[in-house]
Short mmCIF file of C-alpha atoms and ligand atoms in Angstrom, two decimals:
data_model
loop_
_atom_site.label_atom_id
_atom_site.label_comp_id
_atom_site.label_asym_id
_atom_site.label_seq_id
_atom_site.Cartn_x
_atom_site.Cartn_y
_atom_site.Cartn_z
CA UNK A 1 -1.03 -20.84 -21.65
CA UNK A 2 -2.30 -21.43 -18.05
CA UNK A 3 -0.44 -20.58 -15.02
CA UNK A 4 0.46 -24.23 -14.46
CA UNK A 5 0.78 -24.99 -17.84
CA UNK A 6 4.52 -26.71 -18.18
CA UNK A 7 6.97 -24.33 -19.84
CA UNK A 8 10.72 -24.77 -20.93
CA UNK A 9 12.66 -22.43 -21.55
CA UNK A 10 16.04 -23.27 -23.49
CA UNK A 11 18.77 -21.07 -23.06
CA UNK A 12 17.74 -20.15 -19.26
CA UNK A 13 20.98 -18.90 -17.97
CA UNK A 14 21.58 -16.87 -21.19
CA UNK A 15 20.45 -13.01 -20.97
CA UNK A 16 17.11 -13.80 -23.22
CA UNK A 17 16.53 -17.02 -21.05
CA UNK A 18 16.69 -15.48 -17.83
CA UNK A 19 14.89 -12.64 -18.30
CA UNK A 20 12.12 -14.51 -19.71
CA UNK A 21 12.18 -17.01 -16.62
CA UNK A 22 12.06 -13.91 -14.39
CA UNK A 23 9.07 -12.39 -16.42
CA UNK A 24 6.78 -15.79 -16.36
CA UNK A 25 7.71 -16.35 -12.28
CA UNK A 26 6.36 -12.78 -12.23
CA UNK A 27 3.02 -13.30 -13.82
CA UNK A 28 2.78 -16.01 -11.60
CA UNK A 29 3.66 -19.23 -14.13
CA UNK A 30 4.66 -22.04 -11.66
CA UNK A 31 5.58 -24.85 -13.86
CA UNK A 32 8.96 -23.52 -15.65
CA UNK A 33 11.49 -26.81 -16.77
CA UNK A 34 14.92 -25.46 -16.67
CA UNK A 35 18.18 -27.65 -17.63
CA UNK A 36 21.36 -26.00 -17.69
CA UNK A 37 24.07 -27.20 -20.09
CA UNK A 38 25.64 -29.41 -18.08
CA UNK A 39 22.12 -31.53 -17.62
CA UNK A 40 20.80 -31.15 -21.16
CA UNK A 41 22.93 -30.43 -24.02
CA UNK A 42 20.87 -29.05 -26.95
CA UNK A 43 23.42 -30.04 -29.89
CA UNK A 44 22.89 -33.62 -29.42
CA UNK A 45 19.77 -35.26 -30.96
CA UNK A 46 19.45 -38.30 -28.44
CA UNK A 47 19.97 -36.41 -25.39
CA UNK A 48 17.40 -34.05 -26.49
CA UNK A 49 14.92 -36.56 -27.42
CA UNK A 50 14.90 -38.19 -24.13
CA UNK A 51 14.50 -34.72 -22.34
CA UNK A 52 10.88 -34.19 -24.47
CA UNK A 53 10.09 -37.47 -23.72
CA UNK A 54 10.84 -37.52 -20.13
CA UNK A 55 9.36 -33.85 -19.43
CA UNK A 56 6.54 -33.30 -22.11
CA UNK A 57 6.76 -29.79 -21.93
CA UNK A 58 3.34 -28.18 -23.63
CA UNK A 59 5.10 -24.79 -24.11
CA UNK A 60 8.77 -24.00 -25.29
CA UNK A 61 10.73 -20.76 -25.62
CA UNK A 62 13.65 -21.40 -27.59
CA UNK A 63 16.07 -18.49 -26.23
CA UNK A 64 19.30 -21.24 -26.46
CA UNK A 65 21.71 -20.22 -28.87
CA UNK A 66 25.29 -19.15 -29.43
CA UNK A 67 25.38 -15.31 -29.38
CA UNK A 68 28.23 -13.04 -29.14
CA UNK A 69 29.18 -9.18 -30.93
CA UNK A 70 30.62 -8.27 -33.46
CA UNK A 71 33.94 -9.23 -33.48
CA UNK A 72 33.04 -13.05 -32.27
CA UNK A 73 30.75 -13.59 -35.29
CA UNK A 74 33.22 -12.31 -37.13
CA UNK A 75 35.99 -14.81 -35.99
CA UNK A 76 34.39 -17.94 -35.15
CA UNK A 77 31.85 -18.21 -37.82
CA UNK A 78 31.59 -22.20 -38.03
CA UNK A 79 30.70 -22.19 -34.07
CA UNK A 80 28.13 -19.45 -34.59
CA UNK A 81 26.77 -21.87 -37.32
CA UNK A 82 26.78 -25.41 -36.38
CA UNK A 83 25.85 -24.93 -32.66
CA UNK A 84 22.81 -22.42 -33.96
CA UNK A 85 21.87 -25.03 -36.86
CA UNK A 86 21.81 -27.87 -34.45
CA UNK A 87 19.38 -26.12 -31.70
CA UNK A 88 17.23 -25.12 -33.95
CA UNK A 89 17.12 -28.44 -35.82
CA UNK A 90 16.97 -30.54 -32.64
CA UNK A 91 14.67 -28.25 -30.37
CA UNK A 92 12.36 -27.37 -32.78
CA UNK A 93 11.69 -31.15 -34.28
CA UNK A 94 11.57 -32.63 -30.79
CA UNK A 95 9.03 -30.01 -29.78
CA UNK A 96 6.22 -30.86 -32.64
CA UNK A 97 7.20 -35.10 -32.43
CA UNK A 98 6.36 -35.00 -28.61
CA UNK A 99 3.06 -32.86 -28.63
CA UNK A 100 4.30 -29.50 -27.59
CA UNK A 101 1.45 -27.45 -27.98
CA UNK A 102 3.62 -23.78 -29.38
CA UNK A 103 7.29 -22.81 -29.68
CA UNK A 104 8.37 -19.63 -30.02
CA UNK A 105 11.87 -19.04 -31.55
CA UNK A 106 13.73 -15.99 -31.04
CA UNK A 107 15.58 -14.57 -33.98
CA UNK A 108 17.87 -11.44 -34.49
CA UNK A 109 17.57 -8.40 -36.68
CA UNK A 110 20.57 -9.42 -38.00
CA UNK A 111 19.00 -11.71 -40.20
CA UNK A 112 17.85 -8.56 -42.53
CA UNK A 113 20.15 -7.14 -45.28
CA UNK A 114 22.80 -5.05 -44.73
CA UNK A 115 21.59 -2.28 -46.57
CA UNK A 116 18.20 -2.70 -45.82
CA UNK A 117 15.68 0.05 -46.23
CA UNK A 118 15.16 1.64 -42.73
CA UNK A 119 13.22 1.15 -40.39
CA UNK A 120 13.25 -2.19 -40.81
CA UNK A 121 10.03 -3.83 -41.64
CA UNK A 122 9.37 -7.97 -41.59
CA UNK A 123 9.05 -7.82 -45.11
CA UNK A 124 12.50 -6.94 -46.10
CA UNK A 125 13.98 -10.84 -45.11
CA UNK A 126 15.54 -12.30 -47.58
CA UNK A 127 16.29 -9.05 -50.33
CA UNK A 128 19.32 -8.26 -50.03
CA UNK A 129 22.73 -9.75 -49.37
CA UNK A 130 23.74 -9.81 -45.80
CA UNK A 131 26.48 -8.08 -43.79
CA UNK A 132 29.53 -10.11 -43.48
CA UNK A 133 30.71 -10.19 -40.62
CA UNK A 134 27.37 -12.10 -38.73
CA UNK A 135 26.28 -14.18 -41.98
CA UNK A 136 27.05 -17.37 -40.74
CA UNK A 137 25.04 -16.57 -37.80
CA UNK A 138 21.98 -14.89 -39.87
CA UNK A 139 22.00 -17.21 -41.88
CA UNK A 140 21.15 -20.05 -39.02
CA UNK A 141 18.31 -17.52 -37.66
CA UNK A 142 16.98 -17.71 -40.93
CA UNK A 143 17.59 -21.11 -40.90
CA UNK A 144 15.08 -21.32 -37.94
CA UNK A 145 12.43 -18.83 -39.11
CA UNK A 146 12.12 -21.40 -42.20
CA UNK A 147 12.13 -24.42 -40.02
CA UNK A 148 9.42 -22.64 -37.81
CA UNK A 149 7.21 -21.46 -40.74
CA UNK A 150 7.90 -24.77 -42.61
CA UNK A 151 6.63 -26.85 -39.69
CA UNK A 152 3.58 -24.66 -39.02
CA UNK A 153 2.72 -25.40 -43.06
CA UNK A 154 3.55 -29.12 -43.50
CA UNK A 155 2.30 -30.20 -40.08
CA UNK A 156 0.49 -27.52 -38.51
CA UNK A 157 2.63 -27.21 -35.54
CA UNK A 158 2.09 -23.73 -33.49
CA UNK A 159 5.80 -22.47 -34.13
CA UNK A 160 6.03 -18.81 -33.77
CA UNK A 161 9.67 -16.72 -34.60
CA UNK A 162 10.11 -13.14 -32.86
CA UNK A 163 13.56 -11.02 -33.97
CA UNK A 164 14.81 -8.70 -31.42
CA UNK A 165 17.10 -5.64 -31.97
CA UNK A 166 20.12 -5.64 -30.37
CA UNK A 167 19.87 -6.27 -26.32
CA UNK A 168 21.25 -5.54 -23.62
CA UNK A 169 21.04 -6.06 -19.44
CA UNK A 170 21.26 -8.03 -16.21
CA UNK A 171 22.62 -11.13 -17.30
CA UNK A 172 24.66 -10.36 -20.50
CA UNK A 173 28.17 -11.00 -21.09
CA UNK A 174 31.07 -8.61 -20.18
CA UNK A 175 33.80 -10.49 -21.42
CA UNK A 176 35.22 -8.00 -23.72
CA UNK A 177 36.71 -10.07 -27.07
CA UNK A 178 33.33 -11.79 -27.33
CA UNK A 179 30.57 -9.31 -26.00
CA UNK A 180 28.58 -6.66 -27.65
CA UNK A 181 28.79 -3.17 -27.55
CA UNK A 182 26.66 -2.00 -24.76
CA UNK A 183 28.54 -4.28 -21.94
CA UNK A 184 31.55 -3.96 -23.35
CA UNK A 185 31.37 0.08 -23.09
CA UNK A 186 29.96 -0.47 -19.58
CA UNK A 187 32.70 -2.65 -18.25
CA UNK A 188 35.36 -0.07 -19.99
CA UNK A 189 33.83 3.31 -18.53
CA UNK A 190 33.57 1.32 -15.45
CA UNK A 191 37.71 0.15 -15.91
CA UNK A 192 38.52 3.49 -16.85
CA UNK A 193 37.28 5.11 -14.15
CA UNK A 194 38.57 2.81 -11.46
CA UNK A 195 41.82 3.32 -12.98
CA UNK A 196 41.65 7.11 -14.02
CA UNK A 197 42.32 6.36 -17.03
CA UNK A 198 42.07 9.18 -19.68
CA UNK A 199 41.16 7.21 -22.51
CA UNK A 200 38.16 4.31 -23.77
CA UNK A 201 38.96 3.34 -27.05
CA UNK A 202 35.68 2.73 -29.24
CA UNK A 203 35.48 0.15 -31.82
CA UNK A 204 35.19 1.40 -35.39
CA UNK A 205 34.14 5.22 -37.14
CA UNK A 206 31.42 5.20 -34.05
CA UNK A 207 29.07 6.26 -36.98
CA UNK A 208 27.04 2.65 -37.06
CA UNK A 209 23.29 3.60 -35.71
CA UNK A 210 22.23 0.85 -33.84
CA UNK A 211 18.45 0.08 -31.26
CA UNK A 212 18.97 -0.80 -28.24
CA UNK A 213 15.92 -2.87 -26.08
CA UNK A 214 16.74 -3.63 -22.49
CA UNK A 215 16.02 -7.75 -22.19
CA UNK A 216 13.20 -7.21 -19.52
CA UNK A 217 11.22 -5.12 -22.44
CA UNK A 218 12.05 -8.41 -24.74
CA UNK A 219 10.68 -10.54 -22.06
CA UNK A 220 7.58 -8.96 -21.78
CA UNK A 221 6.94 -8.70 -25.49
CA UNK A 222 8.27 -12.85 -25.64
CA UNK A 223 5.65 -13.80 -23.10
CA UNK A 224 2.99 -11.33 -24.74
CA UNK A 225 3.25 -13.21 -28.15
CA UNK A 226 3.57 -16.60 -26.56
CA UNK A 227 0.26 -15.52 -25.27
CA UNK A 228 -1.27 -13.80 -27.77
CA UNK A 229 0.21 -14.27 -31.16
CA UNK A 230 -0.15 -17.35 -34.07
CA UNK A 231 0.93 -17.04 -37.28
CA UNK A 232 3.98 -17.96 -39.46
CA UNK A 233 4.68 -14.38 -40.06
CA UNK A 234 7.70 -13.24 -38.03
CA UNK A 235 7.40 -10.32 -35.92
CA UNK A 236 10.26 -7.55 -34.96
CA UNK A 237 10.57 -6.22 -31.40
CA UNK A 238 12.36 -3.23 -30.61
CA UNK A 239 11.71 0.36 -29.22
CA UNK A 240 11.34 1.84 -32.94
CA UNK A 241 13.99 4.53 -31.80
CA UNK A 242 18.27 4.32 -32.48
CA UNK A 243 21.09 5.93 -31.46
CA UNK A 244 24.75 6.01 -33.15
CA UNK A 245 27.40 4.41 -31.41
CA UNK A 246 29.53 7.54 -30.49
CA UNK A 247 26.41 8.94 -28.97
CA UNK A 248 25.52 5.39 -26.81
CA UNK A 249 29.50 5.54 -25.54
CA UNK A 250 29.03 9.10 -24.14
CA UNK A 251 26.23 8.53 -22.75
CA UNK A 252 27.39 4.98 -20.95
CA UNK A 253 30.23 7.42 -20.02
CA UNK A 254 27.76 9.84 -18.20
CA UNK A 255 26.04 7.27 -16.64
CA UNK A 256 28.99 5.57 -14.97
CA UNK A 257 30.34 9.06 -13.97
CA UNK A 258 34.08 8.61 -16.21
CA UNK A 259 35.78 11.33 -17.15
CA UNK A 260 37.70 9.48 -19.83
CA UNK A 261 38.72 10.54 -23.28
CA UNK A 262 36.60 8.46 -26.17
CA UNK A 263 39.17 7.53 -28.89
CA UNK A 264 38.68 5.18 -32.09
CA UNK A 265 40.36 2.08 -32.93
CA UNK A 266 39.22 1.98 -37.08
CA UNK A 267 40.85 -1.38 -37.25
CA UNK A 268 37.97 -3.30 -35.86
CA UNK A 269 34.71 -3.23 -38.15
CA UNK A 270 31.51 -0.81 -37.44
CA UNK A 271 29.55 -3.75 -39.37
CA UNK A 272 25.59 -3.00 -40.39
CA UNK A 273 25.73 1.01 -41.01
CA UNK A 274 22.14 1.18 -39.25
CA UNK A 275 20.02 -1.41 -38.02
CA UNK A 276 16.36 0.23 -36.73
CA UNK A 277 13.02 -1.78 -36.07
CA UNK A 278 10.05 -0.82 -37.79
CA UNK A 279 7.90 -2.11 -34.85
CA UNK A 280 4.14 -1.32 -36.68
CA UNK A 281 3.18 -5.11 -36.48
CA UNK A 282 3.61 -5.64 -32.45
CA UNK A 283 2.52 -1.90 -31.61
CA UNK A 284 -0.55 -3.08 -33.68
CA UNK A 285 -0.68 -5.94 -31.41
CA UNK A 286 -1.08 -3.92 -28.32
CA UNK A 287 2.69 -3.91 -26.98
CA UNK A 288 5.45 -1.48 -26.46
CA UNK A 289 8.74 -0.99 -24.93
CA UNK A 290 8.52 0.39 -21.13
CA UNK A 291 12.29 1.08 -20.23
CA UNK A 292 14.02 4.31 -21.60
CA UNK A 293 17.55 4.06 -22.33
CA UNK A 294 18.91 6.08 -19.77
CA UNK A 295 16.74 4.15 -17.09
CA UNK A 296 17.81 0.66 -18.54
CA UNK A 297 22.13 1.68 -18.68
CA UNK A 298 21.39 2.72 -15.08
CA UNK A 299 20.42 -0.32 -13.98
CA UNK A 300 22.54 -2.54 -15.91
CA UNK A 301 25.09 -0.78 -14.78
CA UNK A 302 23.80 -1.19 -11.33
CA UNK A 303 23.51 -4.90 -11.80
CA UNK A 304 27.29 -4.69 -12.97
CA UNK A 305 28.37 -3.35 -9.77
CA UNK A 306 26.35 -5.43 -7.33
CA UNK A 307 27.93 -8.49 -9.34
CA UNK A 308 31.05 -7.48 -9.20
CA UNK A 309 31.03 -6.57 -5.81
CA UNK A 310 29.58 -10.19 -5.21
CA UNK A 311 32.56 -11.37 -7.48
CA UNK A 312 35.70 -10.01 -5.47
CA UNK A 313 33.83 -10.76 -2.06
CA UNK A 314 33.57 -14.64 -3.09
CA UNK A 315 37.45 -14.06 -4.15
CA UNK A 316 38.47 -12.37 -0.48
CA UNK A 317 36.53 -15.13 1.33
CA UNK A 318 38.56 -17.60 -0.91
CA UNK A 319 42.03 -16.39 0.11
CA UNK A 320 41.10 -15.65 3.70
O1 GFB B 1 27.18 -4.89 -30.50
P1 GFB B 1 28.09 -5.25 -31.61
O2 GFB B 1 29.23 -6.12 -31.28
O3 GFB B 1 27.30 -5.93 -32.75
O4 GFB B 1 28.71 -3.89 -32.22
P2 GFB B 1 26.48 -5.60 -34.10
C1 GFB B 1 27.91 -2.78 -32.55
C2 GFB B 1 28.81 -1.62 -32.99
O5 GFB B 1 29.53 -1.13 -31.86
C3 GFB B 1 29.84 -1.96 -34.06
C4 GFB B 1 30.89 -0.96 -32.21
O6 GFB B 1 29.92 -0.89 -34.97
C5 GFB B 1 31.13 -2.06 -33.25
O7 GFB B 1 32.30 -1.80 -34.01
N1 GFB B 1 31.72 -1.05 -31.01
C6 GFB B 1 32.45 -0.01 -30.48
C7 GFB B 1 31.95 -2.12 -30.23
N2 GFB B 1 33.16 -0.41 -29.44
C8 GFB B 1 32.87 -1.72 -29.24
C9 GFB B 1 33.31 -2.69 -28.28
O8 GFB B 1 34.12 -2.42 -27.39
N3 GFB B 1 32.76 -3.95 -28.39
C10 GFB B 1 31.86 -4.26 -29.37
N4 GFB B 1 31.35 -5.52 -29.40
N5 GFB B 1 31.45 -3.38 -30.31
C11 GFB B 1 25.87 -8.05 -33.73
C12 GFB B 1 26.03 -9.33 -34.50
O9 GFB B 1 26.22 -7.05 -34.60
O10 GFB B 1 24.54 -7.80 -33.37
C13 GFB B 1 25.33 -10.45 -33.86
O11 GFB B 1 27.42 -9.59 -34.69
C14 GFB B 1 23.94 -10.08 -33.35
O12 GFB B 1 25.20 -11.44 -34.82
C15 GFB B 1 23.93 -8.77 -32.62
O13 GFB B 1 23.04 -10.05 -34.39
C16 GFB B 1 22.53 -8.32 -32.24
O14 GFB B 1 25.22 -4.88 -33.80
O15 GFB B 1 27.33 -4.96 -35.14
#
């Protein structure tokens, strides 16, 4: 890739898509192709036909897709799906029939079995049955990984697939019926406090051991394999350390200064017992995860505040 190489990158106001955008204006890429949803929908074959034709990108991150936690997969399984099936399908098609020179497609470590042998290694895809309450949108990623691979083998097209572990940061979604853990405990210390509350209630046993990589960290490694990296073989990216989800709420807790009470509600599911990286292939590749834990809920949190302080100043300056 050369700095004026033409890149898209799908899914740019999503947390993966922005971050990336953020890490490619930083090492000084100048020819990024953005579209937001409104100006390019990425479920519809003809409107994304004309946008390759149109832009010719030579470079394509495929971050679009329709994410959410736990207890969104769980309920809306045909969005999570169709809209996952079709952006692959569409994206990745249009990309090798109008000359783009590599895709990378970003995957999920939910895509590995639900008892699968920990830490996780590449290998493990595909032996084992899945955890049920994301299937329907593992089995899309997979899905994509396939498509990626398939293309590379039929028609020699540069598709590369990267699966992070669970994310988090600047950018991600709050909203707490469809978000994942980490905002969702941010936004509720944060509530709690503001409100003295004495309790938080926790989803689940808060046994479930889960890795958390701060997106900027993704980024990096996304733009590292972009540039360095070829080869059907998928490739994990995480910090190769977890934490269980009692521990990650106390120490959200601590970070937003609450005083709050952690209680359980066991009706909602804890999902995947444990779900931790073996990261061996991209440390052999020369890259590894920069922000600590600590460091990256401290500045999402951060982030939180300045946006919600942006938030209720737009709403004052609407009702003055
Ligand atoms: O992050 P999360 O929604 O997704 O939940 P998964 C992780 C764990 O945190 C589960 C618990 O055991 C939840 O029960 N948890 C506790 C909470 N309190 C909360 C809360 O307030 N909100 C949420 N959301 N969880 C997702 C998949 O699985 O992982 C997606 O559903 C995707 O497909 C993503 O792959 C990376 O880690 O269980």
């Amino acid at each position: 890739m050369h700095k004026s190489s033409s890149v898209f990158i799908a899914g740019h106001r999503g947390l993966v898509g922005s971050a990336i955008v953020r890490r490619l204006r930083a090492q000084g890429y100048t020819n990024l192709l953005c579209r937001s949803r409104a100006e390019l929908d990425l479920t519809n074959q003809a409107a994304v036909d004309r946008f390759f034709d149109e832009t010719r990108p030579e470079y394509v991150f495929l971050a679009a897709a329709k994410v959410g936690g736990i207890l969104a997969n769980s309920t809306r399984p045909a969005e999570f799906i169709r809209d996952n099936l079709l952006i692959e399908a569409l994206v990745v098609d249009a990309a090798y029939r109008y000359g783009v020179r590599k895709l990378e497609f970003l995957g999920s470590s939910c895509i590995y079995p639900k008892m699968c042998p920990q830490p996780i290694k590449e290998e493990h895809l595909l032996t084992g049955p899945l955890e049920p309450t994301n299937d329907a949108y593992a089995i899309a990623k997979i899905a994509g990984i396939r498509m990626c691979q398939a293309y590379r083998e039929q028609y020699g097209f540069d598709a590369i697939s990267l699966m992070p572990t669970n994310l988090y940061g600047p950018g991600d979604n709050f909203d707490l019926q469809g978000s994942h853990v980490m905002p969702a405990l941010i936004r509720k210390f944060h509530d709690a406090k503001a409100a003295g509350a004495a309790e938080v209630v926790l989803w689940g046993t808060g046994s479930p051991r889960r890795e958390f990589l701060h997106v900027d960290d993704l980024a990096s490694a996304a733009v590292f394999l972009m540039e360095h990296y070829s080869s059907g073989d998928i490739v994990n990216v995480g910090t190769g350390e977890d934490i269980s989800i009692l521990e990650l709420a106390r120490l959200v807790r601590d970070v937003v200064g609450c005083k709050a009470e952690i209680v359980h509600d066991r009706t909602k599911p804890d999902g995947t017992p444990r779900k931790l990286m073996d990261v061996s292939r991209l440390s052999g590749l020369g890259w590894k995860a920069a922000i600590g834990l600590r460091e990256g809920i401290t500045q999402t949190y951060e982030w939180y505040l300045s946006e919600t302080a942006e938030r209720q100043g737009a709403l004052a300056g609407q009702s003055a």
